[in-house]
CSV table of C-alpha atoms and ligand atoms in Angstrom, one decimal:
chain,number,residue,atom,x,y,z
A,1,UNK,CA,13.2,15.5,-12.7
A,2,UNK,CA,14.7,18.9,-12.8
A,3,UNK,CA,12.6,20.6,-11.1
A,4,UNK,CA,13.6,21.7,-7.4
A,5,UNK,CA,11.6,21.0,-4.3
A,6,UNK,CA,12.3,24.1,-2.7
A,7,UNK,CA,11.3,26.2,-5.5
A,8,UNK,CA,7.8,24.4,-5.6
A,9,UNK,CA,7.7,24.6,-1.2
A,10,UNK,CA,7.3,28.1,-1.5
A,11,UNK,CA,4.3,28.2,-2.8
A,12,UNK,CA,2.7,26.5,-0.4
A,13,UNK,CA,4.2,29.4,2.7
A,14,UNK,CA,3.3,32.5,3.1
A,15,UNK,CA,5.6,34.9,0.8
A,16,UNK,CA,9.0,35.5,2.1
A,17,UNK,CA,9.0,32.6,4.7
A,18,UNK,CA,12.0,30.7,5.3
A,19,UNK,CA,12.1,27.4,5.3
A,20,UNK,CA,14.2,23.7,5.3
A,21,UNK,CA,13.6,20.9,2.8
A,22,UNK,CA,14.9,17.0,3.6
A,23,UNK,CA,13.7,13.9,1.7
A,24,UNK,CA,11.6,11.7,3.5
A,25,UNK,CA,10.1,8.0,3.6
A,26,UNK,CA,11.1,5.2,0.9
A,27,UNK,CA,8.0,5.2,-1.4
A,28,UNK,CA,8.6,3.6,-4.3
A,29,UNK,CA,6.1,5.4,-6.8
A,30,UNK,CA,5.9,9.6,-5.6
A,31,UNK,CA,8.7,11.7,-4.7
A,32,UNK,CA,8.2,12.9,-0.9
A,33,UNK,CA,10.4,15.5,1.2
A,34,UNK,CA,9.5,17.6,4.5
A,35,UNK,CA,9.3,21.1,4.7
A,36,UNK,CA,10.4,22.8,8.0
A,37,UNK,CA,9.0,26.4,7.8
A,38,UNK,CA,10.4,29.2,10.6
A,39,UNK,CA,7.3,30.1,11.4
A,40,UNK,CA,4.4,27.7,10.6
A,41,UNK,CA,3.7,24.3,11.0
A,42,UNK,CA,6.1,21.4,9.2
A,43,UNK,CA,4.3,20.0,6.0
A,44,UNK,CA,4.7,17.1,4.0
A,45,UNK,CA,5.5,17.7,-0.3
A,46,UNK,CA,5.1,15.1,-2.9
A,47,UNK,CA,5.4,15.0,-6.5
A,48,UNK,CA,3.2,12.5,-8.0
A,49,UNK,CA,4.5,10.5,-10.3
A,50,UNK,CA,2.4,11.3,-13.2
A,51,UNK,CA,3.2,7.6,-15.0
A,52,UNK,CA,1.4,5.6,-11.9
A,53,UNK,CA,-1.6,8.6,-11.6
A,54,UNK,CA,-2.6,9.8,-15.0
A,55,UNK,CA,-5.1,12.0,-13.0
A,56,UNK,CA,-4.5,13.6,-10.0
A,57,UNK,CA,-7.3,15.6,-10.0
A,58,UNK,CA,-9.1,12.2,-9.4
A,59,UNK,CA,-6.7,11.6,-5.8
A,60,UNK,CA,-7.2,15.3,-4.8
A,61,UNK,CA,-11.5,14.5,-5.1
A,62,UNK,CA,-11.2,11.4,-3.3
A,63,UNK,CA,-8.8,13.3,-0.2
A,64,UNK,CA,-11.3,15.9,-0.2
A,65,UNK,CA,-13.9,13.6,0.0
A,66,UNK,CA,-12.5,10.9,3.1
A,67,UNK,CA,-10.9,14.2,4.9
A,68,UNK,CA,-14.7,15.6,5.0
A,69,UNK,CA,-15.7,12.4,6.4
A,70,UNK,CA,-13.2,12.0,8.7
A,71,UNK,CA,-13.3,15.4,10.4
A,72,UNK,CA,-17.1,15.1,10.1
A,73,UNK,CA,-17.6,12.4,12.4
A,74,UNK,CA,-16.4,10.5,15.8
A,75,UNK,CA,-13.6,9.2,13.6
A,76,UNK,CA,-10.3,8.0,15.8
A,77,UNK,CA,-8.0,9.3,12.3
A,78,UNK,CA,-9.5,12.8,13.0
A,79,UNK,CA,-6.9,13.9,15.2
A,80,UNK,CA,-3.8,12.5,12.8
A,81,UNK,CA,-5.5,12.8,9.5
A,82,UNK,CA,-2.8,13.9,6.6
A,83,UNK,CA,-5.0,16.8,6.0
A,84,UNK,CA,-4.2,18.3,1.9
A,85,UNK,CA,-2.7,21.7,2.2
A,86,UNK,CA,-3.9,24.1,-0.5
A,87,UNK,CA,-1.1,26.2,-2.2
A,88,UNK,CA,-1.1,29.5,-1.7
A,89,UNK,CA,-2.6,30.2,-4.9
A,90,UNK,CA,-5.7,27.8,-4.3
A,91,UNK,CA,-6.7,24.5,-5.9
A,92,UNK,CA,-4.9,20.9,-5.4
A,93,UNK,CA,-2.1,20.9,-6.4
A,94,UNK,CA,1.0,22.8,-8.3
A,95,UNK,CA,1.8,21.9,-11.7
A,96,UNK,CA,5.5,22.7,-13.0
A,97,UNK,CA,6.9,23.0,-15.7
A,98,UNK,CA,7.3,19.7,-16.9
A,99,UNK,CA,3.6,19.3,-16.2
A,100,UNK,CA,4.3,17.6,-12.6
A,101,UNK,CA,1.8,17.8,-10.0
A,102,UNK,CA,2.7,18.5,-6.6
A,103,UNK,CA,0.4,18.8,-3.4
A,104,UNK,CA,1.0,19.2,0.3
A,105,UNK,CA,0.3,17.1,3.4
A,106,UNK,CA,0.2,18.1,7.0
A,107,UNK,CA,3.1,16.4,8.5
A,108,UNK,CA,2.0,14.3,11.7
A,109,UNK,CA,4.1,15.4,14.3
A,110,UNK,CA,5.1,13.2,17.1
A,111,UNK,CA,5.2,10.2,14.9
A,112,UNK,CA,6.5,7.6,13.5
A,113,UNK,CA,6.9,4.6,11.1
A,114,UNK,CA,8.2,1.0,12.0
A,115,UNK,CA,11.2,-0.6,10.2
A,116,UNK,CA,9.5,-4.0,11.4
A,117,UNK,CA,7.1,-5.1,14.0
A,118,UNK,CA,9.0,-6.0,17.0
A,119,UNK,CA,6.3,-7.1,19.5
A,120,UNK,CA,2.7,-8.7,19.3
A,121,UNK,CA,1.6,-5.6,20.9
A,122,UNK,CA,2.7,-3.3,17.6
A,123,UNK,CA,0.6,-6.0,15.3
A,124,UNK,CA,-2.5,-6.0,17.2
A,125,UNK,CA,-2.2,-2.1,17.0
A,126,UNK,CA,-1.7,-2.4,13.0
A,127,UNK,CA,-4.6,-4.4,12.1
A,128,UNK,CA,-7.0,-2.3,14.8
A,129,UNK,CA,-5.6,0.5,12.8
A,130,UNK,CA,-6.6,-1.3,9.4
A,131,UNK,CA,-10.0,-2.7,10.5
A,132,UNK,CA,-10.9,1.1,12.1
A,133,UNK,CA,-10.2,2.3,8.5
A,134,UNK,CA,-12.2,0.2,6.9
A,135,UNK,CA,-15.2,0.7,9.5
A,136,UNK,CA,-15.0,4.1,9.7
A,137,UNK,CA,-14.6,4.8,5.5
A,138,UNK,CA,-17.2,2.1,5.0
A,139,UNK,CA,-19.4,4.6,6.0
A,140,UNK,CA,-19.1,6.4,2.4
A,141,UNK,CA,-20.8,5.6,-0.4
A,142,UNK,CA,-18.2,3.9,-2.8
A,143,UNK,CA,-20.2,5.9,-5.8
A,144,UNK,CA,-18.9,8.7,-4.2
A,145,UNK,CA,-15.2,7.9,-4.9
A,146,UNK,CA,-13.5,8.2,-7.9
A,147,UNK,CA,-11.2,5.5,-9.5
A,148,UNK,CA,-7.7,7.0,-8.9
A,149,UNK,CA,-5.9,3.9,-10.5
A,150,UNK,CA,-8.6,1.9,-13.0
A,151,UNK,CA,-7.5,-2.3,-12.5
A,152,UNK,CA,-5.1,-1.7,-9.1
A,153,UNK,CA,-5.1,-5.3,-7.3
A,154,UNK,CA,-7.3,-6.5,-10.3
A,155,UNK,CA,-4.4,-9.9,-10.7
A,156,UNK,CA,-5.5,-11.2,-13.7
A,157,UNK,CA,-4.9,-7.8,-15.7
A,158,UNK,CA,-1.2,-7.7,-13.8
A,159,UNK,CA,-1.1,-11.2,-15.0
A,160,UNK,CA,-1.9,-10.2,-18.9
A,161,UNK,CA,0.8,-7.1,-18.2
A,162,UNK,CA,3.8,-9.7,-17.6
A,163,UNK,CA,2.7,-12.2,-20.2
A,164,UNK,CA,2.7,-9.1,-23.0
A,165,UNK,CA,6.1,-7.6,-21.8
A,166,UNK,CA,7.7,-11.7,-22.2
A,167,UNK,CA,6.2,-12.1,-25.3
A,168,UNK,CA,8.4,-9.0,-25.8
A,169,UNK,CA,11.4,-9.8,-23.8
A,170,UNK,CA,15.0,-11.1,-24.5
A,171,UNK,CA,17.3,-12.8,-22.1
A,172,UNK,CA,14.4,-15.0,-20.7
A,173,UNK,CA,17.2,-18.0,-20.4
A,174,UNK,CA,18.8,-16.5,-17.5
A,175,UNK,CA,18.2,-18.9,-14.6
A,176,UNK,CA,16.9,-16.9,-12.2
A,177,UNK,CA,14.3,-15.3,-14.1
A,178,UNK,CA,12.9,-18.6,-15.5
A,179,UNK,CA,12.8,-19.8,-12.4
A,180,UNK,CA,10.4,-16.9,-11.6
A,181,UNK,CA,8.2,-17.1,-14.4
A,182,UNK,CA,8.0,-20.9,-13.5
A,183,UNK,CA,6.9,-20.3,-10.6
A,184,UNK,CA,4.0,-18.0,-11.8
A,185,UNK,CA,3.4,-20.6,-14.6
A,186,UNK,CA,2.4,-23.2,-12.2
A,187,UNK,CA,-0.1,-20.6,-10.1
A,188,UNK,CA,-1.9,-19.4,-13.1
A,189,UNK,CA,-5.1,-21.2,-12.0
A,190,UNK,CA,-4.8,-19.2,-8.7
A,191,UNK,CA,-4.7,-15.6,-9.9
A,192,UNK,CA,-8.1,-14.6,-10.7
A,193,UNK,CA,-9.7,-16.5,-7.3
A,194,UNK,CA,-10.9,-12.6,-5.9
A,195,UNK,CA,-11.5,-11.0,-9.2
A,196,UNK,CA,-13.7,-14.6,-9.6
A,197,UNK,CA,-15.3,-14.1,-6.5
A,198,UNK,CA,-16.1,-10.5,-6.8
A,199,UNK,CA,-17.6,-11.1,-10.6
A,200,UNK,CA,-19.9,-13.8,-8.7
A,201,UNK,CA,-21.2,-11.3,-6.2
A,202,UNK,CA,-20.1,-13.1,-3.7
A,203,UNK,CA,-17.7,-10.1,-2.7
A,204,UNK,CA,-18.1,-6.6,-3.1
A,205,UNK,CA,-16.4,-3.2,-3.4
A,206,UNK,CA,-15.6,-1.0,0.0
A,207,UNK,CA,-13.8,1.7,0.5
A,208,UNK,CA,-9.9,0.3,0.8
A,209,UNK,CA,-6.5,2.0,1.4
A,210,UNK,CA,-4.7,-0.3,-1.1
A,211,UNK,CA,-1.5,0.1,0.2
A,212,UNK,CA,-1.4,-0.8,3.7
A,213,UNK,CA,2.3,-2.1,3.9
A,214,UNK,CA,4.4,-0.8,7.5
A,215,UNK,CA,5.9,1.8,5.9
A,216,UNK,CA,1.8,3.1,5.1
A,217,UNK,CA,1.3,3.3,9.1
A,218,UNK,CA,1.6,6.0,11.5
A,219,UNK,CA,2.7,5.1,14.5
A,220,UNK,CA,3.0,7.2,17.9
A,221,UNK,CA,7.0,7.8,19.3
A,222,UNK,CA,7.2,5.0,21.1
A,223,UNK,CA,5.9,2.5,18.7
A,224,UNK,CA,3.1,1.8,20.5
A,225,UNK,CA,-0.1,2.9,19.2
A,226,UNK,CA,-0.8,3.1,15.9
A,227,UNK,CA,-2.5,6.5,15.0
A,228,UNK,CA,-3.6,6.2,11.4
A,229,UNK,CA,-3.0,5.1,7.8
A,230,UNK,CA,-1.0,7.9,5.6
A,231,UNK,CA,0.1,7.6,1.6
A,232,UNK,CA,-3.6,8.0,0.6
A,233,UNK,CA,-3.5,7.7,-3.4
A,234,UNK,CA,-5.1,4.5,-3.4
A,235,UNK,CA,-8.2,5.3,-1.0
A,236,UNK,CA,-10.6,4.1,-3.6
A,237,UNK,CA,-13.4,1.7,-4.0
A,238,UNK,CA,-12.0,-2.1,-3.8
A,239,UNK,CA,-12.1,-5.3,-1.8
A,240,UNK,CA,-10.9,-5.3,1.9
A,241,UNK,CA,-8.7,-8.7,1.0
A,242,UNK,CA,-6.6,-6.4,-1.2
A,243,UNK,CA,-5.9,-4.3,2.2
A,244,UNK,CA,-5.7,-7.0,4.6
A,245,UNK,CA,-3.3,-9.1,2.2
A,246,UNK,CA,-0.8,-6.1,1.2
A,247,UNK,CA,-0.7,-5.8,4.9
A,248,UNK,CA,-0.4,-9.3,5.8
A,249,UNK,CA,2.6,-10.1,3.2
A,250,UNK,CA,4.5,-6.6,4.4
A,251,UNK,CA,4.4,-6.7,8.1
A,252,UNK,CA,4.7,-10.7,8.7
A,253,UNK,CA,7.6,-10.2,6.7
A,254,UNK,CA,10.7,-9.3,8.7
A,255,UNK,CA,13.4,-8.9,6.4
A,256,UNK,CA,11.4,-7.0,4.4
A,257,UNK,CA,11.4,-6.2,0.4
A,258,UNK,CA,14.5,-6.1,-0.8
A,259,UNK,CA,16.6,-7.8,2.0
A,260,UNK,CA,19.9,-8.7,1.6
A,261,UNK,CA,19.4,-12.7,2.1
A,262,UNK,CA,16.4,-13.3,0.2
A,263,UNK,CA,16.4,-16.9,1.4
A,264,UNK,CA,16.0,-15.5,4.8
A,265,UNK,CA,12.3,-14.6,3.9
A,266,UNK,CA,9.9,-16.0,6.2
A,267,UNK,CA,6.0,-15.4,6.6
A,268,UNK,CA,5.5,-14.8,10.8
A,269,UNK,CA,2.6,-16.9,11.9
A,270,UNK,CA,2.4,-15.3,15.1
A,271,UNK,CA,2.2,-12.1,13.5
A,272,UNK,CA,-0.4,-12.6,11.6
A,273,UNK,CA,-2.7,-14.0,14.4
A,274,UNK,CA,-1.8,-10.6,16.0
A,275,UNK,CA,-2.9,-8.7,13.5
A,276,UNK,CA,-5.8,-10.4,12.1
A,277,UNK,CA,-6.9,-10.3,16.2
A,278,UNK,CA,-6.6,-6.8,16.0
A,279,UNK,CA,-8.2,-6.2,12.8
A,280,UNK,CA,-11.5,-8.2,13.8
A,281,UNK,CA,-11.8,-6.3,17.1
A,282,UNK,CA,-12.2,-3.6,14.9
A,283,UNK,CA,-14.0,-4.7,11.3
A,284,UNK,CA,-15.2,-8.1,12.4
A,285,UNK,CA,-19.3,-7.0,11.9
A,286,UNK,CA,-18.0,-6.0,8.2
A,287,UNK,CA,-17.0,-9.2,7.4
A,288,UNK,CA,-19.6,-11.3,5.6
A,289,UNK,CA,-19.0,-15.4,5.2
A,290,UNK,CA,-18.2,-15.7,2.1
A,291,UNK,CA,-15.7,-12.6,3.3
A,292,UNK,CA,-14.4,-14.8,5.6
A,293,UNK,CA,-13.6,-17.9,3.1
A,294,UNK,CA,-11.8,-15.8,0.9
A,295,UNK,CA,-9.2,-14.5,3.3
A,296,UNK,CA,-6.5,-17.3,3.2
A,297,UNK,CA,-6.8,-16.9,-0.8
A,298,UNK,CA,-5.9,-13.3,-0.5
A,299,UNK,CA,-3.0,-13.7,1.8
A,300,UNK,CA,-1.7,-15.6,-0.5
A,301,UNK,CA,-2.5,-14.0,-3.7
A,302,UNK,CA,-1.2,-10.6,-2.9
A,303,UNK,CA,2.2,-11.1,-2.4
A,304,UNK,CA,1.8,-13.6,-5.6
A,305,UNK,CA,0.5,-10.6,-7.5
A,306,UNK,CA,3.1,-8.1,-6.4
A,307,UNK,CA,5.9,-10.2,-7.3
A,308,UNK,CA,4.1,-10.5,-10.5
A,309,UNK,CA,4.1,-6.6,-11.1
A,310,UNK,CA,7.4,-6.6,-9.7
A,311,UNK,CA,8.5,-9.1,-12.6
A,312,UNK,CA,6.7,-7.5,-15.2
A,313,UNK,CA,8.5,-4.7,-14.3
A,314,UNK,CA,11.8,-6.0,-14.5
A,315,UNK,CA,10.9,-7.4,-18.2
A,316,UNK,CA,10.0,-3.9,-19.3
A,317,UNK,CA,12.9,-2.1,-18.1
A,318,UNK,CA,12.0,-0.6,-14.7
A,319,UNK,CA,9.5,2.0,-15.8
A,320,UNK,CA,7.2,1.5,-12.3
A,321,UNK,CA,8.9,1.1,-9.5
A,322,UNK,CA,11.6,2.9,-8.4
A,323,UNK,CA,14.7,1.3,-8.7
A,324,UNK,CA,18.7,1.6,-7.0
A,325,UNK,CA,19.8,-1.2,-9.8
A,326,UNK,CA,19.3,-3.0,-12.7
A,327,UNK,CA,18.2,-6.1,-11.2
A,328,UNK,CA,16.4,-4.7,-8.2
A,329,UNK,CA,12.8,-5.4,-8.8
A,330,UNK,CA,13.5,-9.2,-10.4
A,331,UNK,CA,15.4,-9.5,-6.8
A,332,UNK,CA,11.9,-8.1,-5.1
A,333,UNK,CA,9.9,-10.3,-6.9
A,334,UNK,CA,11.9,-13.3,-5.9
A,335,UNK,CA,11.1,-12.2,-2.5
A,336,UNK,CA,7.9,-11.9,-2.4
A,337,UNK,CA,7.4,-15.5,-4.2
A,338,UNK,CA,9.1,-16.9,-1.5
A,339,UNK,CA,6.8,-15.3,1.1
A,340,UNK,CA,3.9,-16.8,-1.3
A,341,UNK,CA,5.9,-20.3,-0.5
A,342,UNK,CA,6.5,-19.8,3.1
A,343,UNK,CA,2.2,-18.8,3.2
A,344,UNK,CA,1.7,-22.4,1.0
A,345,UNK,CA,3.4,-24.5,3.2
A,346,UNK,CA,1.6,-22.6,6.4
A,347,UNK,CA,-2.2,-23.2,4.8
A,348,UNK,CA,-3.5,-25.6,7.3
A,349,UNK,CA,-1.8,-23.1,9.9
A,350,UNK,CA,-2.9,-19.7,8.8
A,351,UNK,CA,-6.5,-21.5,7.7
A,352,UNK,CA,-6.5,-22.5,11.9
A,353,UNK,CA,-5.9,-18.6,12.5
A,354,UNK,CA,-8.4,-17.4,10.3
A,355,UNK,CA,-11.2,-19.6,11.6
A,356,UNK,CA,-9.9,-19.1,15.4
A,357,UNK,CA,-10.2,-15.5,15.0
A,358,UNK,CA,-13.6,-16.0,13.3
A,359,UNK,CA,-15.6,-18.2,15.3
A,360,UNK,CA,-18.6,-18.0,13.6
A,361,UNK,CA,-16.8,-20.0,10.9
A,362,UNK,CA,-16.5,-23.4,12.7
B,1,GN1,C1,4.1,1.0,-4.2
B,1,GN1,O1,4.3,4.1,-3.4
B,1,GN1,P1,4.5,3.0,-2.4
B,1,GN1,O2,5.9,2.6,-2.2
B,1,GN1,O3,3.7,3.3,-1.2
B,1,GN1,C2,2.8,0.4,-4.8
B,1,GN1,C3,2.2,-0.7,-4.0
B,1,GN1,C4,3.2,-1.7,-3.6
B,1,GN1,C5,4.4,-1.1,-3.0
B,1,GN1,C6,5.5,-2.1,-2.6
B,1,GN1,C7,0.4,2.8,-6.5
B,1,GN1,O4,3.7,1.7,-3.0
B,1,GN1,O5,1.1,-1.2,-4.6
B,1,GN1,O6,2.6,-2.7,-2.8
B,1,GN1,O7,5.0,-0.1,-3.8
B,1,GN1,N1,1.9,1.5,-5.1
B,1,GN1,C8,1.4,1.6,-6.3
B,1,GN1,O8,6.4,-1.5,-1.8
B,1,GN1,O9,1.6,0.9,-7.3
B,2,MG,MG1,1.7,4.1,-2.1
């Protein structure tokens, strides 16, 4: 990308401002920095990485939509909503030269996100966060919405993505990465158990963040109280196990998802009480039965699907997710199948959670 940040800032100030530009966050899709004005408030600039979001038009409808929703009613986000910023020329975004998109974000001042959850206090606090978004943007019609990523958390299709770029691949005798592949091999079965469910109408389609991993969650300075959800691209009609399984598999996860001693991964029972405690204090009413039976099968099926899409993506040369080194995202997927391991061997357990949490289940 050759195109500067600061060139593109300016055209979100008032001419002539002056103004600071850092990189911020890790995402691993958009390209994010802050922009400190001198004499307005600090914003937040992404470029959005046009390979993931073939229409961005679609995310900008869909902000426009939940932002008018939020500030409409007694929402809790209202206060800390990442609000879009117009540019100074109107509409959504600003398109470059090379056809990139970029928007702004009011920058939530006074916060901050978690490098991992450090007390049972912080996860209670992350899934009340989670289950108030869902309650609160379960109150829009999903028709409403537009589909800003067509098959996101749809497993089998991820599936069908790694088995086209193997048919394709070379190298497949290198032991680690057969190893992975085996170990997808042997859950084939398991993959399409939501997409299964949802075709059966036993689940249906809310209004979901899909992306609700730590690094997705606003938190106040101290770490205390969670304040809201940001990195909204994904804010799109889906199934709330996609949500509360991306956020299971990233915050019981200490080391994280590209530690440096992968064996050292390890899926934090008490963790995941915590946060499925907080979560139903907030979004236990939305939770139907068969809900409620599916939710061991979804914390283990999305980290199972993202080291799937993190494999495929090694396989077809690192084109999705942002990489530091050749390598990197066969390492993350090796990860997360040992999270998926560590969740196996824990069924009876986290099944005890889930039903303790849910009494109406026993
Ligand atoms: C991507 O952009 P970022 O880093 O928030 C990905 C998520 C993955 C996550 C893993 C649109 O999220 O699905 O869970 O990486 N987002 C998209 O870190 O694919
Ligand atoms: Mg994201």
């Amino acid at each position: 990308m050759s195109v500067e940040p600061e060139f593109i800032a300016a055209r979100f100030l008032a001419e002539g401002e002056g103004y600071r530009v850092e990189p911020l966050g890790d995402g691993l899709i958009n390209q994010t920095w802050r922009v400190s004005p001198a004499a307005s408030a600090r914003f937040v600039l992404q470029r959005i990485n046009a390979r993931v979001f073939p229409h961005p038009e679609r995310i900008a409808a869909n902000l426009r939509r939940i932002q008018a929703h939020v500030h409409g009613g007694r929402c809790d986000f209202a206060e800390h909503w990442p609000d879009l910023i117009a540019p100074r020329e109107g509409g959504d975004t600003v398109l470059d030269a090379e056809g990139g998109h970029w928007r702004a974000l009011r920058y939530i001042e006074g916060s901050r996100v978690l490098d991992r959850i450090a007390t049972e206090r912080q996860a209670v606090a992350v899934g009340r966060v989670l289950g108030a978004f869902h309650a609160a943007l379960g109150e829009v019609d999903c028709a409403e919405l537009e589909d800003s990523l067509p098959d996101f958390h749809v497993a089998p299709g991820y599936l069908a993505g790694l088995d086209a770029v193997r048919a394709a691949a070379t190298g497949l005798d290198d032991p680690s990465l057969r190893q992975a592949l085996d170990f997808v091999d042997a859950r084939r079965d398991f993959v399409p158990v939501l997409e299964r469910a949802k075709a059966a109408g036993l689940l249906r389609l809310r209004v979901i963040h899909g992306d609700p991993k730590l690094a997705n969650i606003l938190f106040d300075r101290a770490g205390e109280r969670a304040l809201t959800l940001i990195d909204l691209d994904t804010v799109k009609p889906g199934l709330v196990h996609y949500d509360i399984g991306d956020c299971l598999r990233s915050c019981c996860n200490h080391s994280g998802e590209s530690p440096d001693d992968p064996g050292a991964t390890h899926f934090d029972l008490a963790l995941c009480e915590a946060i499925l405690r907080g979560y139903l204090s907030e979004a236990a009413t939305l939770l139907t039965a068969a809900d409620r039976e599916h939710l061991y099968d979804a914390i283990r099926l999305i980290p199972l699907e993202l080291g799937i899409r993190f494999l495929a993506d090694h396989l077809a040369g690192d084109v999705y997710f942002r990489t530091e080194s050749r390598g990197q995202n066969l390492q993350r997927a090796r990860v997360q199948f040992r999270l998926v391991e560590c969740i196996e061997e824990d069924e009876a357990a986290i099944r005890r959670i889930v039903a303790a949490s849910l009494p109406s289940m026993e």
